[in-house]
Structure formats: structure tokens, C-alpha cells
Amino acid sequence: MKKQNFTVSAFWDKKALKEDGTSRILITINLNRQQFRVSVKLYATQEDFKKALQAKGGTDSQRELRREIFRYVDKAETILGKMPNPTKESFLRLFKSESNLPFSDKTPVYPLMEAKRDQMVKDKRFGSAMTIRCSWYSLKDFREKLFFEDLDGQFLNSYKRHMKEKGCSDATIGIYLRELKTIYNQLVRDGVLTSNKNPFAEVKIGGSKKSVNVLYPNQLKALWEFQPEGILQDRAKDFFFFCYLCNGMNFADMASLKFRNISGDILSFIRRKTRNTRRDTKVIKVFLLPEAKAIIEKCANAGDIDHLTPVEVDHLWPE
């Protein structure tokens, strides 16, 4: 039998007292000699909180508060009890999701995808958040209820056929399944799922190779000599050639550039796509040609002392 190395309890935070006498309720976790607290969006007066912790009795609102507190405590204990080597990070990933673990032996897919999407938005990784959301919609359209324990090669291949029939490309299918695979692998590392049978080992995930569209010298020359009509075309041309002159820089990377990225004739940056990955982040250095410097001088955002261009990638996320 697994030795319990944690305790869970409710805590009334007197430091967050409101004018009406209520304060937030937190769940206190003591895990491996480390203590931390998690907000659960419950508020009550100190008297109601104490009454709620009693075994029985109290007003209707106090009994409802008791049920909510015990529900969160049960969820925390269930998560910690299921994980062989729980950590604060792995616990929070599951606890902050809407997974109803206390009442199920299986781990639901969609709440964990939503939790990851919300974290991506909080981290301002909006492109990743959008991809997870699209993957969520696609999988939910195929299977209304889905658990990680039910994933197998048959399900994944059926999903691929379903997407093919809807006209989706191999690349799109691969992107959606990789999001599912990432969460699955994290649950295996956290000990929530066993690694005895990896369903993704049975299925090929990836897109078909396509020829890369290129612009030939005569086409680039025509674009360079093109006379834009209006500010939008003018900026589009400048942004395109700036990325081209900076070794094919990604547009999102260009939109994130700040003046501090420039040192003399060298522009240094870390790709947005890889800055949050576990592998070593590579600093890319680009020599600024005179034409690139001219574009910077022309497009420099006069109203923003930080950003190099009048486009800031965080503003590209739709409401």
C-alpha cells in the first residue's frame, strides 16, 4: 500500500478580508515537506467557514459551503493519491482542470485540454492556445466523451479516417493529434497514466511532405520595385522584406522585436515558437543590412519606446 506523504485541508485567508466580512477560502497542501495553497473561488465569513467545517448542522448556505469545500478537498486527495510521485507542478495541472477525478477511475481528455489552453493564453502563447482549441473542437466532434484510458490505435485511426472524410489534410490531423499526445505524455510522466501501452506508438502522426513555394530572383526584383498604394500595402512590403533580409525571420518573431534586441549591426532574438520549450533555447543572430536598417528607421513605432514595429503580437489574439 502506498504510504501517504501529503495532507490536505481548507484555510480561511484573513489577509484577504473584504468590507462585507468575507474572505477567500484556500486549499492547503502539505506535500513532501513543502506547503502551498490553491485558490478555489470560494468566499465566506470566518463564522460560516468554521460552521462549514463541522460534521453537520448549520444553515442551508453553510451546508452548501461544506459540500463545496469537501468536494475540493476530496479532489485534491484523490489526485495526490493516484500519483506515485506527485509534485506541486503535476498536482496543479490536474487540480486546476475540471476533471472530475474523485468520481471516476478514468481521466477525461477535454477538461485537461481546456486547462492547457487556458495556461497557454495566460502565458501569451496565443498560437498554441488556438491550436489546442481547434484540436479540442475536432476531437469532441468525433467523440462527445473521451478518456485517456480509452485511447488506442483503433480510436486514433478511426479519428484520422473521420478527419480525412471531412477533407482535412495529413498535416492538420497530425497537429491535432500531437496536442493530444503531448498531454498524454505529461500524464504518464506525472504518474497519472501508466506507460505499459502507448496508443500513439501504433499510429503514424505526421503530415505529408509538400514542395516549398519559392520566389525566384526576377519575382523578388518585381516586388522590390513595386510601388505600394496606401499605408497597408506599404507596411506589408516593408515587413515582408525585413523578414526576408533577416534570414527569413518568422512574422511573429518580427512583431515581438524590441529595440534592446539590437546591438550595433547585430539583431539577436529567440524564436517565440521555441522560447518555452525544455530544450536549450537558441539565440539567433542576424547581421542587419543597410536595407533592413532603413526599414527599421521607417517603421519604428514612435508611440512605443519598446517595440521595433507598430505591430505587437499580443494584440493579434481575437476576443
PDB file of C-alpha atoms in Angstrom:
ATOM      1  CA  MET A   1       0.000   0.000   0.000  1.00  0.00           C
ATOM      2  CA  LYS A   2       1.295   3.441  -0.929  1.00  0.00           C
ATOM      3  CA  LYS A   3       2.451   5.493   2.037  1.00  0.00           C
ATOM      4  CA  GLN A   4       0.618   8.815   2.214  1.00  0.00           C
ATOM      5  CA  ASN A   5       3.098  11.689   2.111  1.00  0.00           C
ATOM      6  CA  PHE A   6       0.609  14.543   1.940  1.00  0.00           C
ATOM      7  CA  THR A   7      -2.145  16.290   3.866  1.00  0.00           C
ATOM      8  CA  VAL A   8      -4.988  18.428   2.543  1.00  0.00           C
ATOM      9  CA  SER A   9      -7.029  20.975   4.483  1.00  0.00           C
ATOM     10  CA  ALA A  10      -9.167  24.080   3.988  1.00  0.00           C
ATOM     11  CA  PHE A  11      -7.872  27.514   5.006  1.00  0.00           C
ATOM     12  CA  TRP A  12      -9.681  30.820   5.581  1.00  0.00           C
ATOM     13  CA  ASP A  13      -7.428  33.680   4.462  1.00  0.00           C
ATOM     14  CA  LYS A  14      -7.828  36.544   6.931  1.00  0.00           C
ATOM     15  CA  LYS A  15      -5.341  38.656   4.960  1.00  0.00           C
ATOM     16  CA  ALA A  16      -7.796  38.944   2.049  1.00  0.00           C
ATOM     17  CA  LEU A  17     -10.705  40.186   4.175  1.00  0.00           C
ATOM     18  CA  LYS A  18     -13.358  42.187   2.301  1.00  0.00           C
ATOM     19  CA  GLU A  19     -15.553  45.006   3.597  1.00  0.00           C
ATOM     20  CA  ASP A  20     -18.530  42.647   3.926  1.00  0.00           C
ATOM     21  CA  GLY A  21     -16.563  40.396   6.283  1.00  0.00           C
ATOM     22  CA  THR A  22     -15.959  37.608   3.769  1.00  0.00           C
ATOM     23  CA  SER A  23     -12.598  36.319   2.637  1.00  0.00           C
ATOM     24  CA  ARG A  24     -11.356  33.731   0.201  1.00  0.00           C
ATOM     25  CA  ILE A  25     -11.028  30.056   1.072  1.00  0.00           C
ATOM     26  CA  LEU A  26      -7.879  28.238   0.013  1.00  0.00           C
ATOM     27  CA  ILE A  27      -6.906  24.590  -0.037  1.00  0.00           C
ATOM     28  CA  THR A  28      -3.657  23.961   1.836  1.00  0.00           C
ATOM     29  CA  ILE A  29      -1.426  21.183   0.529  1.00  0.00           C
ATOM     30  CA  ASN A  30       1.472  19.773   2.527  1.00  0.00           C
ATOM     31  CA  LEU A  31       3.470  17.626   0.138  1.00  0.00           C
ATOM     32  CA  ASN A  32       6.967  16.244   0.673  1.00  0.00           C
ATOM     33  CA  ARG A  33       7.670  18.826   3.386  1.00  0.00           C
ATOM     34  CA  GLN A  34       6.529  21.617   1.084  1.00  0.00           C
ATOM     35  CA  GLN A  35       3.411  23.675   1.768  1.00  0.00           C
ATOM     36  CA  PHE A  36       1.432  25.637  -0.793  1.00  0.00           C
ATOM     37  CA  ARG A  37      -2.124  26.896  -1.118  1.00  0.00           C
ATOM     38  CA  VAL A  38      -4.554  26.882  -4.027  1.00  0.00           C
ATOM     39  CA  SER A  39      -7.453  29.274  -4.552  1.00  0.00           C
ATOM     40  CA  VAL A  40     -10.817  27.607  -5.211  1.00  0.00           C
ATOM     41  CA  LYS A  41     -13.011  30.684  -5.755  1.00  0.00           C
ATOM     42  CA  LEU A  42     -14.992  30.219  -2.547  1.00  0.00           C
ATOM     43  CA  TYR A  43     -15.714  33.121  -0.190  1.00  0.00           C
ATOM     44  CA  ALA A  44     -17.266  33.148   3.280  1.00  0.00           C
ATOM     45  CA  THR A  45     -17.187  34.855   6.640  1.00  0.00           C
ATOM     46  CA  GLN A  46     -14.986  33.282   9.286  1.00  0.00           C
ATOM     47  CA  GLU A  47     -18.059  32.158  11.227  1.00  0.00           C
ATOM     48  CA  ASP A  48     -19.601  30.458   8.180  1.00  0.00           C
ATOM     49  CA  PHE A  49     -16.256  28.842   7.388  1.00  0.00           C
ATOM     50  CA  LYS A  50     -15.950  27.374  10.888  1.00  0.00           C
ATOM     51  CA  LYS A  51     -19.549  26.142  10.803  1.00  0.00           C
ATOM     52  CA  ALA A  52     -18.970  24.556   7.397  1.00  0.00           C
ATOM     53  CA  LEU A  53     -16.028  22.547   8.734  1.00  0.00           C
ATOM     54  CA  GLN A  54     -18.207  20.964  11.401  1.00  0.00           C
ATOM     55  CA  ALA A  55     -19.525  17.494  10.682  1.00  0.00           C
ATOM     56  CA  LYS A  56     -23.173  18.531  10.482  1.00  0.00           C
ATOM     57  CA  GLY A  57     -25.691  21.264  11.150  1.00  0.00           C
ATOM     58  CA  GLY A  58     -25.705  24.888  10.070  1.00  0.00           C
ATOM     59  CA  THR A  59     -27.809  26.938   7.692  1.00  0.00           C
ATOM     60  CA  ASP A  60     -28.517  25.950   4.099  1.00  0.00           C
ATOM     61  CA  SER A  61     -25.727  28.210   2.835  1.00  0.00           C
ATOM     62  CA  GLN A  62     -23.283  26.779   5.380  1.00  0.00           C
ATOM     63  CA  ARG A  63     -24.165  23.214   4.373  1.00  0.00           C
ATOM     64  CA  GLU A  64     -23.669  24.135   0.710  1.00  0.00           C
ATOM     65  CA  LEU A  65     -20.309  25.686   1.577  1.00  0.00           C
ATOM     66  CA  ARG A  66     -19.384  22.473   3.429  1.00  0.00           C
ATOM     67  CA  ARG A  67     -20.185  20.393   0.345  1.00  0.00           C
ATOM     68  CA  GLU A  68     -18.077  22.656  -1.887  1.00  0.00           C
ATOM     69  CA  ILE A  69     -15.098  22.659   0.486  1.00  0.00           C
ATOM     70  CA  PHE A  70     -15.180  18.880   0.904  1.00  0.00           C
ATOM     71  CA  ARG A  71     -15.512  18.452  -2.867  1.00  0.00           C
ATOM     72  CA  TYR A  72     -12.264  20.351  -3.421  1.00  0.00           C
ATOM     73  CA  VAL A  73     -10.522  18.530  -0.562  1.00  0.00           C
ATOM     74  CA  ASP A  74     -11.656  15.170  -1.968  1.00  0.00           C
ATOM     75  CA  LYS A  75     -10.428  16.136  -5.424  1.00  0.00           C
ATOM     76  CA  ALA A  76      -7.012  17.140  -4.089  1.00  0.00           C
ATOM     77  CA  GLU A  77      -6.658  13.934  -2.056  1.00  0.00           C
ATOM     78  CA  THR A  78      -7.740  11.782  -4.998  1.00  0.00           C
ATOM     79  CA  ILE A  79      -5.245  13.398  -7.359  1.00  0.00           C
ATOM     80  CA  LEU A  80      -2.391  13.076  -4.886  1.00  0.00           C
ATOM     81  CA  GLY A  81      -3.414   9.513  -4.075  1.00  0.00           C
ATOM     82  CA  LYS A  82      -3.368   8.469  -7.744  1.00  0.00           C
ATOM     83  CA  MET A  83       0.088   9.882  -8.469  1.00  0.00           C
ATOM     84  CA  PRO A  84       3.084   7.744  -7.432  1.00  0.00           C
ATOM     85  CA  ASN A  85       5.466  10.713  -7.197  1.00  0.00           C
ATOM     86  CA  PRO A  86       3.376  13.886  -7.043  1.00  0.00           C
ATOM     87  CA  THR A  87       4.955  17.320  -7.264  1.00  0.00           C
ATOM     88  CA  LYS A  88       3.441  20.760  -6.865  1.00  0.00           C
ATOM     89  CA  GLU A  89       3.528  21.330 -10.625  1.00  0.00           C
ATOM     90  CA  SER A  90       1.975  17.986 -11.591  1.00  0.00           C
ATOM     91  CA  PHE A  91      -0.703  18.359  -8.906  1.00  0.00           C
ATOM     92  CA  LEU A  92      -1.702  21.852 -10.026  1.00  0.00           C
ATOM     93  CA  ARG A  93      -2.014  20.741 -13.648  1.00  0.00           C
ATOM     94  CA  LEU A  94      -4.771  18.317 -12.678  1.00  0.00           C
ATOM     95  CA  PHE A  95      -6.356  20.221  -9.822  1.00  0.00           C
ATOM     96  CA  LYS A  96      -6.911  23.377 -11.870  1.00  0.00           C
ATOM     97  CA  SER A  97      -8.646  21.403 -14.595  1.00  0.00           C
ATOM     98  CA  GLU A  98     -12.308  20.474 -14.397  1.00  0.00           C
ATOM     99  CA  SER A  99     -11.504  16.763 -14.393  1.00  0.00           C
ATOM    100  CA  ASN A 100     -13.923  15.060 -12.027  1.00  0.00           C
ATOM    101  CA  LEU A 101     -11.302  12.647 -10.722  1.00  0.00           C
ATOM    102  CA  PRO A 102     -12.892  11.959  -7.326  1.00  0.00           C
ATOM    103  CA  PHE A 103     -15.873  10.325  -9.000  1.00  0.00           C
ATOM    104  CA  SER A 104     -14.186   8.485 -11.856  1.00  0.00           C
ATOM    105  CA  ASP A 105     -11.401   5.957 -12.302  1.00  0.00           C
ATOM    106  CA  LYS A 106     -10.691   7.435 -15.723  1.00  0.00           C
ATOM    107  CA  THR A 107      -9.001  10.654 -16.790  1.00  0.00           C
ATOM    108  CA  PRO A 108     -11.161  12.824 -19.086  1.00  0.00           C
ATOM    109  CA  VAL A 109      -9.478  14.378 -22.103  1.00  0.00           C
ATOM    110  CA  TYR A 110     -11.358  17.601 -22.737  1.00  0.00           C
ATOM    111  CA  PRO A 111     -11.038  19.329 -19.332  1.00  0.00           C
ATOM    112  CA  LEU A 112      -7.272  18.828 -19.429  1.00  0.00           C
ATOM    113  CA  MET A 113      -7.107  20.240 -22.943  1.00  0.00           C
ATOM    114  CA  GLU A 114      -9.083  23.267 -21.755  1.00  0.00           C
ATOM    115  CA  ALA A 115      -6.744  23.704 -18.796  1.00  0.00           C
ATOM    116  CA  LYS A 116      -3.726  23.614 -21.086  1.00  0.00           C
ATOM    117  CA  ARG A 117      -5.350  26.100 -23.455  1.00  0.00           C
ATOM    118  CA  ASP A 118      -6.060  28.480 -20.564  1.00  0.00           C
ATOM    119  CA  GLN A 119      -2.442  28.206 -19.438  1.00  0.00           C
ATOM    120  CA  MET A 120      -1.234  28.994 -22.954  1.00  0.00           C
ATOM    121  CA  VAL A 121      -3.402  32.124 -23.002  1.00  0.00           C
ATOM    122  CA  LYS A 122      -2.053  33.148 -19.595  1.00  0.00           C
ATOM    123  CA  ASP A 123       1.490  32.672 -20.928  1.00  0.00           C
ATOM    124  CA  LYS A 124       0.551  34.725 -24.022  1.00  0.00           C
ATOM    125  CA  ARG A 125       1.256  31.757 -26.275  1.00  0.00           C
ATOM    126  CA  PHE A 126      -1.813  32.534 -28.316  1.00  0.00           C
ATOM    127  CA  GLY A 127      -0.941  30.482 -31.377  1.00  0.00           C
ATOM    128  CA  SER A 128      -0.557  27.348 -29.246  1.00  0.00           C
ATOM    129  CA  ALA A 129      -3.804  28.142 -27.436  1.00  0.00           C
ATOM    130  CA  MET A 130      -5.647  28.420 -30.757  1.00  0.00           C
ATOM    131  CA  THR A 131      -4.219  25.092 -31.931  1.00  0.00           C
ATOM    132  CA  ILE A 132      -5.341  23.349 -28.733  1.00  0.00           C
ATOM    133  CA  ARG A 133      -8.803  24.849 -29.086  1.00  0.00           C
ATOM    134  CA  CYS A 134      -9.104  23.615 -32.682  1.00  0.00           C
ATOM    135  CA  SER A 135      -7.906  20.168 -31.618  1.00  0.00           C
ATOM    136  CA  TRP A 136     -10.466  20.163 -28.787  1.00  0.00           C
ATOM    137  CA  TYR A 137     -13.340  21.025 -31.149  1.00  0.00           C
ATOM    138  CA  SER A 138     -12.242  18.409 -33.660  1.00  0.00           C
ATOM    139  CA  LEU A 139     -11.956  15.570 -31.141  1.00  0.00           C
ATOM    140  CA  LYS A 140     -15.198  16.496 -29.392  1.00  0.00           C
ATOM    141  CA  ASP A 141     -16.999  16.492 -32.734  1.00  0.00           C
ATOM    142  CA  PHE A 142     -15.766  12.936 -33.256  1.00  0.00           C
ATOM    143  CA  ARG A 143     -16.333  11.625 -29.703  1.00  0.00           C
ATOM    144  CA  GLU A 144     -18.504  13.528 -27.215  1.00  0.00           C
ATOM    145  CA  LYS A 145     -16.915  11.885 -24.154  1.00  0.00           C
ATOM    146  CA  LEU A 146     -13.317  10.761 -24.261  1.00  0.00           C
ATOM    147  CA  PHE A 147     -10.937   9.375 -21.639  1.00  0.00           C
ATOM    148  CA  PHE A 148      -7.188   8.913 -21.935  1.00  0.00           C
ATOM    149  CA  GLU A 149      -7.503   5.326 -20.732  1.00  0.00           C
ATOM    150  CA  ASP A 150      -9.703   4.557 -23.763  1.00  0.00           C
ATOM    151  CA  LEU A 151      -7.190   5.768 -26.329  1.00  0.00           C
ATOM    152  CA  ASP A 152      -5.842   3.039 -28.569  1.00  0.00           C
ATOM    153  CA  GLY A 153      -4.695   2.537 -32.129  1.00  0.00           C
ATOM    154  CA  GLN A 154      -8.209   1.745 -33.316  1.00  0.00           C
ATOM    155  CA  PHE A 155      -9.619   5.008 -31.950  1.00  0.00           C
ATOM    156  CA  LEU A 156      -6.783   7.120 -33.364  1.00  0.00           C
ATOM    157  CA  ASN A 157      -7.030   5.536 -36.814  1.00  0.00           C
ATOM    158  CA  SER A 158     -10.813   5.982 -36.796  1.00  0.00           C
ATOM    159  CA  TYR A 159     -10.329   9.647 -35.929  1.00  0.00           C
ATOM    160  CA  LYS A 160      -7.856  10.041 -38.795  1.00  0.00           C
ATOM    161  CA  ARG A 161     -10.337   8.494 -41.251  1.00  0.00           C
ATOM    162  CA  HIS A 162     -13.087  10.766 -39.922  1.00  0.00           C
ATOM    163  CA  MET A 163     -10.921  13.832 -40.481  1.00  0.00           C
ATOM    164  CA  LYS A 164      -9.922  12.650 -43.955  1.00  0.00           C
ATOM    165  CA  GLU A 165     -13.587  12.302 -44.901  1.00  0.00           C
ATOM    166  CA  LYS A 166     -14.113  15.912 -43.798  1.00  0.00           C
ATOM    167  CA  GLY A 167     -11.374  16.999 -46.193  1.00  0.00           C
ATOM    168  CA  CYS A 168      -8.632  17.691 -43.633  1.00  0.00           C
ATOM    169  CA  SER A 169      -5.007  17.271 -44.641  1.00  0.00           C
ATOM    170  CA  ASP A 170      -2.490  14.927 -43.033  1.00  0.00           C
ATOM    171  CA  ALA A 171      -0.703  17.972 -41.634  1.00  0.00           C
ATOM    172  CA  THR A 172      -3.836  19.232 -39.854  1.00  0.00           C
ATOM    173  CA  ILE A 173      -4.613  15.792 -38.441  1.00  0.00           C
ATOM    174  CA  GLY A 174      -1.032  15.477 -37.230  1.00  0.00           C
ATOM    175  CA  ILE A 175      -1.135  18.858 -35.493  1.00  0.00           C
ATOM    176  CA  TYR A 176      -4.352  17.993 -33.648  1.00  0.00           C
ATOM    177  CA  LEU A 177      -3.137  14.562 -32.558  1.00  0.00           C
ATOM    178  CA  ARG A 178       0.198  15.934 -31.372  1.00  0.00           C
ATOM    179  CA  GLU A 179      -1.659  18.175 -28.925  1.00  0.00           C
ATOM    180  CA  LEU A 180      -3.424  15.109 -27.543  1.00  0.00           C
ATOM    181  CA  LYS A 181      -0.155  13.175 -27.433  1.00  0.00           C
ATOM    182  CA  THR A 182       1.619  15.962 -25.530  1.00  0.00           C
ATOM    183  CA  ILE A 183      -0.961  15.921 -22.734  1.00  0.00           C
ATOM    184  CA  TYR A 184      -0.942  12.106 -22.680  1.00  0.00           C
ATOM    185  CA  ASN A 185       2.846  12.014 -22.283  1.00  0.00           C
ATOM    186  CA  GLN A 186       2.695  14.591 -19.484  1.00  0.00           C
ATOM    187  CA  LEU A 187       0.160  12.457 -17.608  1.00  0.00           C
ATOM    188  CA  VAL A 188       2.456   9.456 -17.992  1.00  0.00           C
ATOM    189  CA  ARG A 189       5.377  11.460 -16.596  1.00  0.00           C
ATOM    190  CA  ASP A 190       3.181  12.624 -13.711  1.00  0.00           C
ATOM    191  CA  GLY A 191       2.250   9.027 -12.964  1.00  0.00           C
ATOM    192  CA  VAL A 192      -1.472   9.513 -13.591  1.00  0.00           C
ATOM    193  CA  LEU A 193      -1.353   7.104 -16.539  1.00  0.00           C
ATOM    194  CA  THR A 194       0.786   4.008 -16.942  1.00  0.00           C
ATOM    195  CA  SER A 195       3.188   3.693 -19.842  1.00  0.00           C
ATOM    196  CA  ASN A 196       2.526  -0.017 -20.391  1.00  0.00           C
ATOM    197  CA  LYS A 197       0.776   0.599 -23.686  1.00  0.00           C
ATOM    198  CA  ASN A 198       1.342   3.797 -25.619  1.00  0.00           C
ATOM    199  CA  PRO A 199      -1.541   4.180 -28.119  1.00  0.00           C
ATOM    200  CA  PHE A 200       0.440   6.671 -30.185  1.00  0.00           C
ATOM    201  CA  ALA A 201       3.145   4.085 -30.865  1.00  0.00           C
ATOM    202  CA  GLU A 202       0.632   2.226 -33.033  1.00  0.00           C
ATOM    203  CA  VAL A 203      -0.287   5.192 -35.213  1.00  0.00           C
ATOM    204  CA  LYS A 204       1.776   7.327 -37.539  1.00  0.00           C
ATOM    205  CA  ILE A 205       1.354  11.009 -36.767  1.00  0.00           C
ATOM    206  CA  GLY A 206       2.675  13.469 -39.285  1.00  0.00           C
ATOM    207  CA  GLY A 207       1.919  15.379 -42.423  1.00  0.00           C
ATOM    208  CA  SER A 208       2.802  14.596 -45.980  1.00  0.00           C
ATOM    209  CA  LYS A 209       5.723  16.496 -47.409  1.00  0.00           C
ATOM    210  CA  LYS A 210       4.846  19.287 -49.775  1.00  0.00           C
ATOM    211  CA  SER A 211       7.019  21.206 -52.146  1.00  0.00           C
ATOM    212  CA  VAL A 212       8.035  24.575 -50.749  1.00  0.00           C
ATOM    213  CA  ASN A 213       6.795  27.577 -52.675  1.00  0.00           C
ATOM    214  CA  VAL A 214       9.679  29.836 -53.599  1.00  0.00           C
ATOM    215  CA  LEU A 215      10.148  33.249 -55.120  1.00  0.00           C
ATOM    216  CA  TYR A 216      12.704  33.488 -57.897  1.00  0.00           C
ATOM    217  CA  PRO A 217      15.104  36.444 -58.304  1.00  0.00           C
ATOM    218  CA  ASN A 218      13.013  38.086 -61.005  1.00  0.00           C
ATOM    219  CA  GLN A 219       9.921  37.867 -58.773  1.00  0.00           C
ATOM    220  CA  LEU A 220      11.768  39.352 -55.799  1.00  0.00           C
ATOM    221  CA  LYS A 221      13.025  42.148 -58.033  1.00  0.00           C
ATOM    222  CA  ALA A 222       9.465  42.878 -59.152  1.00  0.00           C
ATOM    223  CA  LEU A 223       8.297  43.013 -55.525  1.00  0.00           C
ATOM    224  CA  TRP A 224      11.189  45.277 -54.546  1.00  0.00           C
ATOM    225  CA  GLU A 225      10.352  47.710 -57.329  1.00  0.00           C
ATOM    226  CA  PHE A 226       6.612  47.555 -56.673  1.00  0.00           C
ATOM    227  CA  GLN A 227       5.096  50.910 -55.655  1.00  0.00           C
ATOM    228  CA  PRO A 228       2.569  50.355 -52.837  1.00  0.00           C
ATOM    229  CA  GLU A 229      -0.775  52.112 -52.786  1.00  0.00           C
ATOM    230  CA  GLY A 230      -1.642  53.195 -49.273  1.00  0.00           C
ATOM    231  CA  ILE A 231      -0.130  52.527 -45.866  1.00  0.00           C
ATOM    232  CA  LEU A 232      -1.289  48.906 -45.615  1.00  0.00           C
ATOM    233  CA  GLN A 233       0.461  47.815 -48.797  1.00  0.00           C
ATOM    234  CA  ASP A 234       3.486  49.886 -47.826  1.00  0.00           C
ATOM    235  CA  ARG A 235       3.774  48.184 -44.438  1.00  0.00           C
ATOM    236  CA  ALA A 236       3.146  44.751 -45.921  1.00  0.00           C
ATOM    237  CA  LYS A 237       6.023  45.255 -48.338  1.00  0.00           C
ATOM    238  CA  ASP A 238       8.334  46.556 -45.607  1.00  0.00           C
ATOM    239  CA  PHE A 239       7.506  43.713 -43.223  1.00  0.00           C
ATOM    240  CA  PHE A 240       7.991  41.097 -45.936  1.00  0.00           C
ATOM    241  CA  PHE A 241      11.396  42.372 -46.969  1.00  0.00           C
ATOM    242  CA  PHE A 242      12.522  42.930 -43.395  1.00  0.00           C
ATOM    243  CA  CYS A 243      11.811  39.255 -42.620  1.00  0.00           C
ATOM    244  CA  TYR A 244      13.488  38.260 -45.888  1.00  0.00           C
ATOM    245  CA  LEU A 245      16.607  40.319 -45.153  1.00  0.00           C
ATOM    246  CA  CYS A 246      16.779  38.848 -41.637  1.00  0.00           C
ATOM    247  CA  ASN A 247      17.330  35.295 -42.871  1.00  0.00           C
ATOM    248  CA  GLY A 248      13.641  34.505 -43.335  1.00  0.00           C
ATOM    249  CA  MET A 249      12.513  35.587 -39.883  1.00  0.00           C
ATOM    250  CA  ASN A 250       9.042  34.453 -38.824  1.00  0.00           C
ATOM    251  CA  PHE A 251       6.413  37.221 -38.746  1.00  0.00           C
ATOM    252  CA  ALA A 252       5.550  36.540 -35.084  1.00  0.00           C
ATOM    253  CA  ASP A 253       9.231  36.936 -34.197  1.00  0.00           C
ATOM    254  CA  MET A 254       9.397  40.223 -36.087  1.00  0.00           C
ATOM    255  CA  ALA A 255       6.298  41.510 -34.291  1.00  0.00           C
ATOM    256  CA  SER A 256       7.914  40.718 -30.926  1.00  0.00           C
ATOM    257  CA  LEU A 257      11.193  42.529 -31.576  1.00  0.00           C
ATOM    258  CA  LYS A 258      12.246  45.327 -29.261  1.00  0.00           C
ATOM    259  CA  PHE A 259      14.985  47.917 -29.563  1.00  0.00           C
ATOM    260  CA  ARG A 260      17.034  46.104 -26.953  1.00  0.00           C
ATOM    261  CA  ASN A 261      17.354  43.214 -29.434  1.00  0.00           C
ATOM    262  CA  ILE A 262      19.712  45.388 -31.485  1.00  0.00           C
ATOM    263  CA  SER A 263      23.374  45.803 -30.616  1.00  0.00           C
ATOM    264  CA  GLY A 264      25.281  47.686 -33.269  1.00  0.00           C
ATOM    265  CA  ASP A 265      24.777  45.869 -36.562  1.00  0.00           C
ATOM    266  CA  ILE A 266      23.552  42.663 -34.905  1.00  0.00           C
ATOM    267  CA  LEU A 267      19.928  41.747 -34.222  1.00  0.00           C
ATOM    268  CA  SER A 268      19.550  38.953 -31.629  1.00  0.00           C
ATOM    269  CA  PHE A 269      16.334  37.169 -30.707  1.00  0.00           C
ATOM    270  CA  ILE A 270      14.849  33.882 -29.508  1.00  0.00           C
ATOM    271  CA  ARG A 271      12.048  32.390 -31.553  1.00  0.00           C
ATOM    272  CA  ARG A 272       8.630  32.637 -29.916  1.00  0.00           C
ATOM    273  CA  LYS A 273       7.934  29.100 -31.078  1.00  0.00           C
ATOM    274  CA  THR A 274      10.762  27.601 -29.020  1.00  0.00           C
ATOM    275  CA  ARG A 275      11.321  30.026 -26.145  1.00  0.00           C
ATOM    276  CA  ASN A 276       9.127  27.963 -23.798  1.00  0.00           C
ATOM    277  CA  THR A 277      10.404  24.529 -24.760  1.00  0.00           C
ATOM    278  CA  ARG A 278      12.545  22.425 -22.471  1.00  0.00           C
ATOM    279  CA  ARG A 279      15.413  22.107 -24.867  1.00  0.00           C
ATOM    280  CA  ASP A 280      18.125  24.735 -24.871  1.00  0.00           C
ATOM    281  CA  THR A 281      16.844  27.930 -26.413  1.00  0.00           C
ATOM    282  CA  LYS A 282      18.998  29.115 -29.270  1.00  0.00           C
ATOM    283  CA  VAL A 283      19.738  32.803 -29.669  1.00  0.00           C
ATOM    284  CA  ILE A 284      19.529  33.710 -33.346  1.00  0.00           C
ATOM    285  CA  LYS A 285      21.828  36.494 -34.519  1.00  0.00           C
ATOM    286  CA  VAL A 286      21.303  38.379 -37.758  1.00  0.00           C
ATOM    287  CA  PHE A 287      23.567  40.955 -39.383  1.00  0.00           C
ATOM    288  CA  LEU A 288      21.484  44.000 -40.248  1.00  0.00           C
ATOM    289  CA  LEU A 289      21.988  45.060 -43.836  1.00  0.00           C
ATOM    290  CA  PRO A 290      21.539  48.752 -44.721  1.00  0.00           C
ATOM    291  CA  GLU A 291      18.156  47.976 -46.309  1.00  0.00           C
ATOM    292  CA  ALA A 292      16.945  46.309 -43.093  1.00  0.00           C
ATOM    293  CA  LYS A 293      18.127  49.280 -41.034  1.00  0.00           C
ATOM    294  CA  ALA A 294      16.250  51.621 -43.356  1.00  0.00           C
ATOM    295  CA  ILE A 295      13.042  49.642 -42.812  1.00  0.00           C
ATOM    296  CA  ILE A 296      13.546  49.783 -39.035  1.00  0.00           C
ATOM    297  CA  GLU A 297      14.026  53.537 -39.164  1.00  0.00           C
ATOM    298  CA  LYS A 298      10.953  53.933 -41.347  1.00  0.00           C
ATOM    299  CA  CYS A 299       8.656  51.588 -39.412  1.00  0.00           C
ATOM    300  CA  ALA A 300       9.887  52.210 -35.869  1.00  0.00           C
ATOM    301  CA  ASN A 301       6.888  52.579 -33.609  1.00  0.00           C
ATOM    302  CA  ALA A 302       7.164  56.175 -32.442  1.00  0.00           C
ATOM    303  CA  GLY A 303       4.418  55.681 -29.865  1.00  0.00           C
ATOM    304  CA  ASP A 304       6.100  52.679 -28.256  1.00  0.00           C
ATOM    305  CA  ILE A 305       9.578  53.031 -26.798  1.00  0.00           C
ATOM    306  CA  ASP A 306       9.945  49.252 -26.574  1.00  0.00           C
ATOM    307  CA  HIS A 307       8.739  47.592 -29.752  1.00  0.00           C
ATOM    308  CA  LEU A 308      10.575  47.844 -33.025  1.00  0.00           C
ATOM    309  CA  THR A 309       7.489  47.806 -35.251  1.00  0.00           C
ATOM    310  CA  PRO A 310       3.922  49.112 -34.879  1.00  0.00           C
ATOM    311  CA  VAL A 311       2.714  45.515 -34.693  1.00  0.00           C
ATOM    312  CA  GLU A 312       2.710  43.776 -31.313  1.00  0.00           C
ATOM    313  CA  VAL A 313       1.979  40.075 -31.485  1.00  0.00           C
ATOM    314  CA  ASP A 314      -0.083  40.012 -28.275  1.00  0.00           C
ATOM    315  CA  HIS A 315      -2.681  42.208 -29.983  1.00  0.00           C
ATOM    316  CA  LEU A 316      -3.252  39.628 -32.703  1.00  0.00           C
ATOM    317  CA  TRP A 317      -5.300  37.342 -30.451  1.00  0.00           C
ATOM    318  CA  PRO A 318      -9.013  37.573 -31.247  1.00  0.00           C
ATOM    319  CA  GLU A 319     -11.533  38.134 -28.483  1.00  0.00           C
TER     320      GLU A 319
END
